[in-house]
PDB file of C-alpha atoms in Angstrom:
ATOM      1  CA  MET A  73      93.581 120.049  94.633  1.00  0.00           C
ATOM      2  CA  ASN A  74      90.833 118.389  92.649  1.00  0.00           C
ATOM      3  CA  TYR A  75      88.631 115.364  92.925  1.00  0.00           C
ATOM      4  CA  THR A  76      87.016 112.619  90.962  1.00  0.00           C
ATOM      5  CA  ASN A  77      84.176 110.242  91.614  1.00  0.00           C
ATOM      6  CA  SER A  78      85.219 106.640  91.954  1.00  0.00           C
ATOM      7  CA  SER A  79      82.919 103.663  91.771  1.00  0.00           C
ATOM      8  CA  VAL A  80      83.387 100.237  93.184  1.00  0.00           C
ATOM      9  CA  GLY A  81      85.258  98.873  90.190  1.00  0.00           C
ATOM     10  CA  SER A  82      87.536  96.984  92.556  1.00  0.00           C
ATOM     11  CA  GLY A  83      84.689  96.077  94.955  1.00  0.00           C
ATOM     12  CA  SER A  84      84.162  92.845  96.759  1.00  0.00           C
ATOM     13  CA  ARG A  85      85.945  90.125  94.819  1.00  0.00           C
ATOM     14  CA  THR A  86      83.538  87.467  96.083  1.00  0.00           C
ATOM     15  CA  GLY A  87      80.481  89.271  94.735  1.00  0.00           C
ATOM     16  CA  ARG A  88      78.559  88.898  97.984  1.00  0.00           C
ATOM     17  CA  ARG A  89      78.827  92.585  98.824  1.00  0.00           C
ATOM     18  CA  ALA A  90      79.534  95.655  96.772  1.00  0.00           C
ATOM     19  CA  PHE A  91      79.859  99.147  98.182  1.00  0.00           C
ATOM     20  CA  GLU A  92      80.472 102.284  96.184  1.00  0.00           C
ATOM     21  CA  PHE A  93      83.546 104.249  97.126  1.00  0.00           C
ATOM     22  CA  GLY A  94      83.094 107.970  97.649  1.00  0.00           C
ATOM     23  CA  ARG A  95      84.828 110.969  96.163  1.00  0.00           C
ATOM     24  CA  THR A  96      88.597 110.884  95.629  1.00  0.00           C
ATOM     25  CA  TYR A  97      90.563 114.079  96.281  1.00  0.00           C
ATOM     26  CA  VAL A  98      93.939 114.632  94.624  1.00  0.00           C
ATOM     27  CA  VAL A  99      96.669 117.030  95.778  1.00  0.00           C
ATOM     28  CA  ARG A 100      99.024 117.635  92.875  1.00  0.00           C
ATOM     29  CA  PRO A 101     102.773 117.990  93.530  1.00  0.00           C
ATOM     30  CA  LYS A 102     104.033 121.574  93.523  1.00  0.00           C
ATOM     31  CA  GLY A 103     107.470 120.443  92.342  1.00  0.00           C
ATOM     32  CA  LYS A 104     108.793 117.456  90.393  1.00  0.00           C
ATOM     33  CA  HIS A 105     106.525 114.424  90.815  1.00  0.00           C
ATOM     34  CA  GLN A 106     108.647 111.749  92.508  1.00  0.00           C
ATOM     35  CA  ALA A 107     106.194 109.862  94.707  1.00  0.00           C
ATOM     36  CA  THR A 108     102.475 109.166  95.047  1.00  0.00           C
ATOM     37  CA  ILE A 109     100.940 108.332  98.393  1.00  0.00           C
ATOM     38  CA  ILE A 110      97.375 107.223  99.039  1.00  0.00           C
ATOM     39  CA  TRP A 111      96.140 108.669 102.340  1.00  0.00           C
ATOM     40  CA  LEU A 112      93.207 106.987 104.095  1.00  0.00           C
ATOM     41  CA  HIS A 113      90.872 108.758 106.504  1.00  0.00           C
ATOM     42  CA  GLY A 114      89.370 107.362 109.698  1.00  0.00           C
ATOM     43  CA  LEU A 115      85.878 106.057 110.461  1.00  0.00           C
ATOM     44  CA  GLY A 116      83.105 108.458 109.425  1.00  0.00           C
ATOM     45  CA  ASP A 117      85.449 110.938 107.755  1.00  0.00           C
ATOM     46  CA  ASN A 118      86.189 111.594 104.069  1.00  0.00           C
ATOM     47  CA  GLY A 119      89.152 112.320 101.826  1.00  0.00           C
ATOM     48  CA  SER A 120      88.603 116.071 101.782  1.00  0.00           C
ATOM     49  CA  SER A 121      89.668 116.902 105.334  1.00  0.00           C
ATOM     50  CA  TRP A 122      92.997 115.102 105.040  1.00  0.00           C
ATOM     51  CA  SER A 123      93.696 116.475 101.563  1.00  0.00           C
ATOM     52  CA  GLN A 124      93.632 119.992 102.982  1.00  0.00           C
ATOM     53  CA  LEU A 125      96.172 119.118 105.675  1.00  0.00           C
ATOM     54  CA  LEU A 126      98.418 117.195 103.290  1.00  0.00           C
ATOM     55  CA  GLU A 127      98.407 120.074 100.812  1.00  0.00           C
ATOM     56  CA  SER A 128      99.992 122.272 103.504  1.00  0.00           C
ATOM     57  CA  LEU A 129     102.942 119.953 104.164  1.00  0.00           C
ATOM     58  CA  PRO A 130     106.415 120.910 102.870  1.00  0.00           C
ATOM     59  CA  LEU A 131     106.589 117.906 100.531  1.00  0.00           C
ATOM     60  CA  PRO A 132     106.457 119.444  97.044  1.00  0.00           C
ATOM     61  CA  ASN A 133     107.414 116.258  95.182  1.00  0.00           C
ATOM     62  CA  ILE A 134     104.579 114.099  96.485  1.00  0.00           C
ATOM     63  CA  LYS A 135     101.206 113.619  94.854  1.00  0.00           C
ATOM     64  CA  TRP A 136      98.567 112.754  97.464  1.00  0.00           C
ATOM     65  CA  ILE A 137      95.474 110.737  96.596  1.00  0.00           C
ATOM     66  CA  CYS A 138      92.776 110.840  99.277  1.00  0.00           C
ATOM     67  CA  PRO A 139      89.899 108.482  98.523  1.00  0.00           C
ATOM     68  CA  THR A 140      86.672 108.297 100.528  1.00  0.00           C
ATOM     69  CA  ALA A 141      85.563 104.976 101.972  1.00  0.00           C
ATOM     70  CA  PRO A 142      82.217 103.386 101.091  1.00  0.00           C
ATOM     71  CA  THR A 143      79.233 103.996 103.356  1.00  0.00           C
ATOM     72  CA  ARG A 144      78.452 100.665 104.992  1.00  0.00           C
ATOM     73  CA  PRO A 145      76.780  99.375 108.177  1.00  0.00           C
ATOM     74  CA  VAL A 146      79.349  99.329 110.998  1.00  0.00           C
ATOM     75  CA  ALA A 147      78.871  96.874 113.872  1.00  0.00           C
ATOM     76  CA  LEU A 148      80.789  99.138 116.271  1.00  0.00           C
ATOM     77  CA  LEU A 149      78.045 101.734 115.727  1.00  0.00           C
ATOM     78  CA  GLY A 150      75.187  99.272 116.137  1.00  0.00           C
ATOM     79  CA  GLY A 151      74.878  98.762 112.393  1.00  0.00           C
ATOM     80  CA  PHE A 152      74.576 102.478 111.623  1.00  0.00           C
ATOM     81  CA  PRO A 153      75.811 103.235 108.076  1.00  0.00           C
ATOM     82  CA  CYS A 154      79.048 105.178 108.062  1.00  0.00           C
ATOM     83  CA  ALA A 155      82.055 105.803 105.809  1.00  0.00           C
ATOM     84  CA  ALA A 156      84.309 102.855 106.647  1.00  0.00           C
ATOM     85  CA  TRP A 157      87.065 100.931 104.865  1.00  0.00           C
ATOM     86  CA  PHE A 158      85.773  97.706 106.448  1.00  0.00           C
ATOM     87  CA  ASP A 159      83.339  96.592 109.125  1.00  0.00           C
ATOM     88  CA  VAL A 160      84.599  96.535 112.697  1.00  0.00           C
ATOM     89  CA  GLY A 161      82.876  95.391 115.866  1.00  0.00           C
ATOM     90  CA  GLU A 162      85.388  96.075 118.598  1.00  0.00           C
ATOM     91  CA  LEU A 163      89.120  96.340 119.037  1.00  0.00           C
ATOM     92  CA  SER A 164      90.065  93.061 120.661  1.00  0.00           C
ATOM     93  CA  GLU A 165      92.213  90.054 119.926  1.00  0.00           C
ATOM     94  CA  ASP A 166      89.084  87.888 119.652  1.00  0.00           C
ATOM     95  CA  CYS A 167      87.030  90.106 117.357  1.00  0.00           C
ATOM     96  CA  PRO A 168      86.816  88.609 113.838  1.00  0.00           C
ATOM     97  CA  ASP A 169      88.331  90.727 111.085  1.00  0.00           C
ATOM     98  CA  ASP A 170      86.281  91.714 108.034  1.00  0.00           C
ATOM     99  CA  PHE A 171      88.735  90.388 105.469  1.00  0.00           C
ATOM    100  CA  GLU A 172      86.213  90.733 102.650  1.00  0.00           C
ATOM    101  CA  GLY A 173      85.888  94.460 103.363  1.00  0.00           C
ATOM    102  CA  LEU A 174      89.641  94.796 103.859  1.00  0.00           C
ATOM    103  CA  ASP A 175      90.357  93.078 100.541  1.00  0.00           C
ATOM    104  CA  SER A 176      87.847  95.286  98.750  1.00  0.00           C
ATOM    105  CA  SER A 177      89.411  98.476 100.094  1.00  0.00           C
ATOM    106  CA  ALA A 178      92.991  97.262  99.605  1.00  0.00           C
ATOM    107  CA  ALA A 179      92.156  96.415  95.979  1.00  0.00           C
ATOM    108  CA  HIS A 180      90.579  99.837  95.406  1.00  0.00           C
ATOM    109  CA  ILE A 181      93.713 101.512  96.800  1.00  0.00           C
ATOM    110  CA  ALA A 182      96.052  99.352  94.728  1.00  0.00           C
ATOM    111  CA  ASN A 183      94.023 100.109  91.602  1.00  0.00           C
ATOM    112  CA  LEU A 184      94.447 103.845  92.237  1.00  0.00           C
ATOM    113  CA  LEU A 185      98.214 103.378  92.554  1.00  0.00           C
ATOM    114  CA  SER A 186      98.513 101.062  89.556  1.00  0.00           C
ATOM    115  CA  THR A 187      97.834 103.892  87.112  1.00  0.00           C
ATOM    116  CA  GLU A 188     100.828 105.959  88.316  1.00  0.00           C
ATOM    117  CA  PRO A 189     103.912 106.228  86.064  1.00  0.00           C
ATOM    118  CA  ALA A 190     106.452 103.407  86.399  1.00  0.00           C
ATOM    119  CA  ASP A 191     109.225 105.605  87.829  1.00  0.00           C
ATOM    120  CA  ILE A 192     107.079 107.008  90.664  1.00  0.00           C
ATOM    121  CA  LYS A 193     107.592 105.692  94.205  1.00  0.00           C
ATOM    122  CA  LEU A 194     104.369 104.444  95.779  1.00  0.00           C
ATOM    123  CA  GLY A 195     103.169 104.430  99.361  1.00  0.00           C
ATOM    124  CA  ILE A 196     100.072 104.227 101.569  1.00  0.00           C
ATOM    125  CA  GLY A 197      99.344 106.100 104.783  1.00  0.00           C
ATOM    126  CA  GLY A 198      96.360 106.635 106.982  1.00  0.00           C
ATOM    127  CA  PHE A 199      94.801 107.580 110.285  1.00  0.00           C
ATOM    128  CA  SER A 200      92.941 105.214 112.656  1.00  0.00           C
ATOM    129  CA  MET A 201      90.878 102.829 110.495  1.00  0.00           C
ATOM    130  CA  GLY A 202      92.779 104.247 107.514  1.00  0.00           C
ATOM    131  CA  ALA A 203      96.044 103.275 109.215  1.00  0.00           C
ATOM    132  CA  ALA A 204      94.648  99.780 109.791  1.00  0.00           C
ATOM    133  CA  THR A 205      93.852  99.517 106.073  1.00  0.00           C
ATOM    134  CA  ALA A 206      97.331 100.769 105.161  1.00  0.00           C
ATOM    135  CA  LEU A 207      98.922  98.125 107.414  1.00  0.00           C
ATOM    136  CA  TYR A 208      96.699  95.435 105.943  1.00  0.00           C
ATOM    137  CA  SER A 209      97.877  96.558 102.490  1.00  0.00           C
ATOM    138  CA  ALA A 210     101.470  96.174 103.724  1.00  0.00           C
ATOM    139  CA  THR A 211     100.813  92.536 104.596  1.00  0.00           C
ATOM    140  CA  CYS A 212      99.162  91.974 101.186  1.00  0.00           C
ATOM    141  CA  PHE A 213     102.224  93.467  99.488  1.00  0.00           C
ATOM    142  CA  ALA A 214     104.567  91.214 101.472  1.00  0.00           C
ATOM    143  CA  LEU A 215     102.506  88.110 100.740  1.00  0.00           C
ATOM    144  CA  GLY A 216     102.022  89.099  97.103  1.00  0.00           C
ATOM    145  CA  LYS A 217      98.286  88.521  97.376  1.00  0.00           C
ATOM    146  CA  TYR A 218      95.118  89.654  99.089  1.00  0.00           C
ATOM    147  CA  GLY A 219      93.437  87.572 101.748  1.00  0.00           C
ATOM    148  CA  ASN A 220      91.208  86.042  99.069  1.00  0.00           C
ATOM    149  CA  GLY A 221      94.250  84.836  97.101  1.00  0.00           C
ATOM    150  CA  ASN A 222      94.102  87.319  94.219  1.00  0.00           C
ATOM    151  CA  PRO A 223      97.552  88.750  93.332  1.00  0.00           C
ATOM    152  CA  TYR A 224      98.583  92.110  94.830  1.00  0.00           C
ATOM    153  CA  PRO A 225      99.610  94.265  91.861  1.00  0.00           C
ATOM    154  CA  VAL A 226     101.762  97.187  93.092  1.00  0.00           C
ATOM    155  CA  ASN A 227     105.244  97.662  94.537  1.00  0.00           C
ATOM    156  CA  LEU A 228     104.997  99.634  97.778  1.00  0.00           C
ATOM    157  CA  MET A 229     107.910 101.727  99.010  1.00  0.00           C
ATOM    158  CA  THR A 230     106.575 103.007 102.337  1.00  0.00           C
ATOM    159  CA  ILE A 231     103.694 102.727 104.819  1.00  0.00           C
ATOM    160  CA  ILE A 232     102.592 105.239 107.461  1.00  0.00           C
ATOM    161  CA  GLY A 233     100.087 104.469 110.188  1.00  0.00           C
ATOM    162  CA  LEU A 234      98.843 107.077 112.662  1.00  0.00           C
ATOM    163  CA  SER A 235      96.745 105.959 115.661  1.00  0.00           C
ATOM    164  CA  GLY A 236      95.860 102.646 114.075  1.00  0.00           C
ATOM    165  CA  TRP A 237      96.140  98.884 114.450  1.00  0.00           C
ATOM    166  CA  LEU A 238      97.022  95.798 112.410  1.00  0.00           C
ATOM    167  CA  PRO A 239      94.059  93.673 111.278  1.00  0.00           C
ATOM    168  CA  GLY A 240      94.728  89.960 111.347  1.00  0.00           C
ATOM    169  CA  ALA A 241      97.770  90.456 113.578  1.00  0.00           C
ATOM    170  CA  ARG A 242      97.543  86.945 115.056  1.00  0.00           C
ATOM    171  CA  ASN A 243      98.257  85.196 111.754  1.00  0.00           C
ATOM    172  CA  VAL A 244     100.632  87.560 109.975  1.00  0.00           C
ATOM    173  CA  ARG A 245     103.837  85.978 111.276  1.00  0.00           C
ATOM    174  CA  ASN A 246     102.999  82.442 110.160  1.00  0.00           C
ATOM    175  CA  LYS A 247     101.827  83.584 106.739  1.00  0.00           C
ATOM    176  CA  ILE A 248     104.912  85.676 105.960  1.00  0.00           C
ATOM    177  CA  GLN A 249     107.505  83.327 107.464  1.00  0.00           C
ATOM    178  CA  GLY A 250     106.100  80.531 105.324  1.00  0.00           C
ATOM    179  CA  SER A 251     107.499  82.198 102.181  1.00  0.00           C
ATOM    180  CA  HIS A 252     111.061  83.365 101.511  1.00  0.00           C
ATOM    181  CA  GLU A 253     109.788  85.896  98.983  1.00  0.00           C
ATOM    182  CA  ALA A 254     107.213  87.285 101.432  1.00  0.00           C
ATOM    183  CA  ALA A 255     109.877  87.562 104.124  1.00  0.00           C
ATOM    184  CA  ARG A 256     112.150  89.433 101.706  1.00  0.00           C
ATOM    185  CA  ARG A 257     109.443  91.911 100.766  1.00  0.00           C
ATOM    186  CA  ALA A 258     108.450  92.419 104.416  1.00  0.00           C
ATOM    187  CA  ALA A 259     112.044  93.141 105.399  1.00  0.00           C
ATOM    188  CA  SER A 260     112.408  95.728 102.632  1.00  0.00           C
ATOM    189  CA  LEU A 261     109.278  97.792 103.336  1.00  0.00           C
ATOM    190  CA  PRO A 262     109.741 100.882 105.567  1.00  0.00           C
ATOM    191  CA  ILE A 263     106.850 101.363 108.022  1.00  0.00           C
ATOM    192  CA  PHE A 264     106.394 104.369 110.327  1.00  0.00           C
ATOM    193  CA  LEU A 265     103.874 104.035 113.155  1.00  0.00           C
ATOM    194  CA  CYS A 266     102.800 106.887 115.441  1.00  0.00           C
ATOM    195  CA  HIS A 267     100.432 106.708 118.408  1.00  0.00           C
ATOM    196  CA  GLY A 268      99.295 109.013 121.174  1.00  0.00           C
ATOM    197  CA  LEU A 269      99.713 107.785 124.740  1.00  0.00           C
ATOM    198  CA  CYS A 270      96.352 109.369 125.644  1.00  0.00           C
ATOM    199  CA  ASP A 271      94.381 107.889 122.729  1.00  0.00           C
ATOM    200  CA  GLU A 272      90.946 107.004 124.101  1.00  0.00           C
ATOM    201  CA  VAL A 273      89.525 105.632 120.819  1.00  0.00           C
ATOM    202  CA  VAL A 274      92.303 103.285 119.692  1.00  0.00           C
ATOM    203  CA  PRO A 275      94.334 102.842 122.883  1.00  0.00           C
ATOM    204  CA  HIS A 276      98.110 103.089 122.659  1.00  0.00           C
ATOM    205  CA  LYS A 277      98.481  99.389 123.536  1.00  0.00           C
ATOM    206  CA  TYR A 278      96.985  98.457 120.154  1.00  0.00           C
ATOM    207  CA  GLY A 279      99.678 100.466 118.406  1.00  0.00           C
ATOM    208  CA  GLU A 280     102.317  98.707 120.504  1.00  0.00           C
ATOM    209  CA  ARG A 281     100.839  95.287 119.758  1.00  0.00           C
ATOM    210  CA  SER A 282     100.723  96.030 116.044  1.00  0.00           C
ATOM    211  CA  ASN A 283     104.339  97.148 116.065  1.00  0.00           C
ATOM    212  CA  HIS A 284     105.297  93.949 117.901  1.00  0.00           C
ATOM    213  CA  ALA A 285     103.326  91.724 115.506  1.00  0.00           C
ATOM    214  CA  LEU A 286     104.887  93.385 112.452  1.00  0.00           C
ATOM    215  CA  SER A 287     108.363  93.044 113.931  1.00  0.00           C
ATOM    216  CA  LEU A 288     107.850  89.340 114.703  1.00  0.00           C
ATOM    217  CA  ALA A 289     106.544  88.811 111.162  1.00  0.00           C
ATOM    218  CA  GLY A 290     109.819  90.120 109.715  1.00  0.00           C
ATOM    219  CA  PHE A 291     109.074  93.773 108.936  1.00  0.00           C
ATOM    220  CA  GLN A 292     112.555  94.933 109.886  1.00  0.00           C
ATOM    221  CA  ASN A 293     112.460  98.537 108.627  1.00  0.00           C
ATOM    222  CA  LEU A 294     109.983  99.557 111.306  1.00  0.00           C
ATOM    223  CA  ALA A 295     109.743 102.625 113.545  1.00  0.00           C
ATOM    224  CA  PHE A 296     107.202 103.200 116.322  1.00  0.00           C
ATOM    225  CA  LYS A 297     106.830 106.648 117.854  1.00  0.00           C
ATOM    226  CA  SER A 298     104.750 107.466 120.950  1.00  0.00           C
ATOM    227  CA  TYR A 299     103.510 110.963 121.816  1.00  0.00           C
ATOM    228  CA  ASP A 300     102.877 112.175 125.370  1.00  0.00           C
ATOM    229  CA  GLY A 301      99.525 113.877 125.842  1.00  0.00           C
ATOM    230  CA  LEU A 302      98.268 113.020 122.358  1.00  0.00           C
ATOM    231  CA  GLY A 303      94.722 111.669 121.997  1.00  0.00           C
ATOM    232  CA  HIS A 304      93.001 110.352 118.870  1.00  0.00           C
ATOM    233  CA  TYR A 305      94.101 113.132 116.553  1.00  0.00           C
ATOM    234  CA  THR A 306      97.261 114.442 114.957  1.00  0.00           C
ATOM    235  CA  VAL A 307      99.498 117.377 115.902  1.00  0.00           C
ATOM    236  CA  PRO A 308     102.099 119.403 113.950  1.00  0.00           C
ATOM    237  CA  LYS A 309     105.036 117.647 115.656  1.00  0.00           C
ATOM    238  CA  GLU A 310     103.754 114.273 114.479  1.00  0.00           C
ATOM    239  CA  MET A 311     103.252 115.489 110.913  1.00  0.00           C
ATOM    240  CA  ASP A 312     106.734 117.067 110.948  1.00  0.00           C
ATOM    241  CA  GLU A 313     108.160 113.637 111.730  1.00  0.00           C
ATOM    242  CA  VAL A 314     106.072 112.074 108.994  1.00  0.00           C
ATOM    243  CA  CYS A 315     107.590 114.574 106.558  1.00  0.00           C
ATOM    244  CA  SER A 316     111.120 113.784 107.749  1.00  0.00           C
ATOM    245  CA  TRP A 317     110.448 110.057 107.440  1.00  0.00           C
ATOM    246  CA  LEU A 318     109.131 110.379 103.891  1.00  0.00           C
ATOM    247  CA  ASN A 319     111.999 112.597 102.766  1.00  0.00           C
ATOM    248  CA  ALA A 320     114.531 110.132 104.143  1.00  0.00           C
ATOM    249  CA  ARG A 321     112.904 106.882 103.021  1.00  0.00           C
ATOM    250  CA  LEU A 322     111.842 108.035  99.562  1.00  0.00           C
ATOM    251  CA  GLY A 323     114.952 110.105  98.851  1.00  0.00           C
ATOM    252  CA  LEU A 324     112.953 113.252  98.100  1.00  0.00           C
TER     253      LEU A 324
END
């Protein structure tokens, strides 16, 4: 495992805001490099803690890249600065999504993946807010562009979201079904969602709603797994199923 510092080279495309991304941790494959997956931490965390867990998984052919989100004021915390992929006020259907922050983070992630060799399979996974950012990236991939209209540059092969939600869920269906090419890409992208039934931070219903919204939008290769007794954290059984999913979907 090693790390690099990463600046906001992909920052806010509109120029109104620019936040510096934190340290990026890399877990090198122990075997033949066949896939690279960006893994995104939750609110207030950093790439280091997840890199240590991912390094222990029996997936020797995957390179893991674990970036750290920018420190930014977060409305949910009363404006307190915290490591966050985007600003969030509350989890509700009526809460406006921070698409500028989402685009900035999605672009940073895509830029990290764009330097991988052409024959390497690419994916994005994450936990909580990281899962939300991964799912937003899935919609950008399907649409072929970010929310701000700039082209999305990488070909994603899989998405994993643990204890998360789908930003912009209300409008995803109309956007994707308005384009044959977007519908084709959505149908081809495998997505694995996991959520604890006892999650007190991002309630299970938000995972269910996200799964439903993705399904209605045309993401056909979709699996949603619920876990009895699981709160807002991960457990070995869940990670075992993530490993099985990745082996099967990426042909490792």
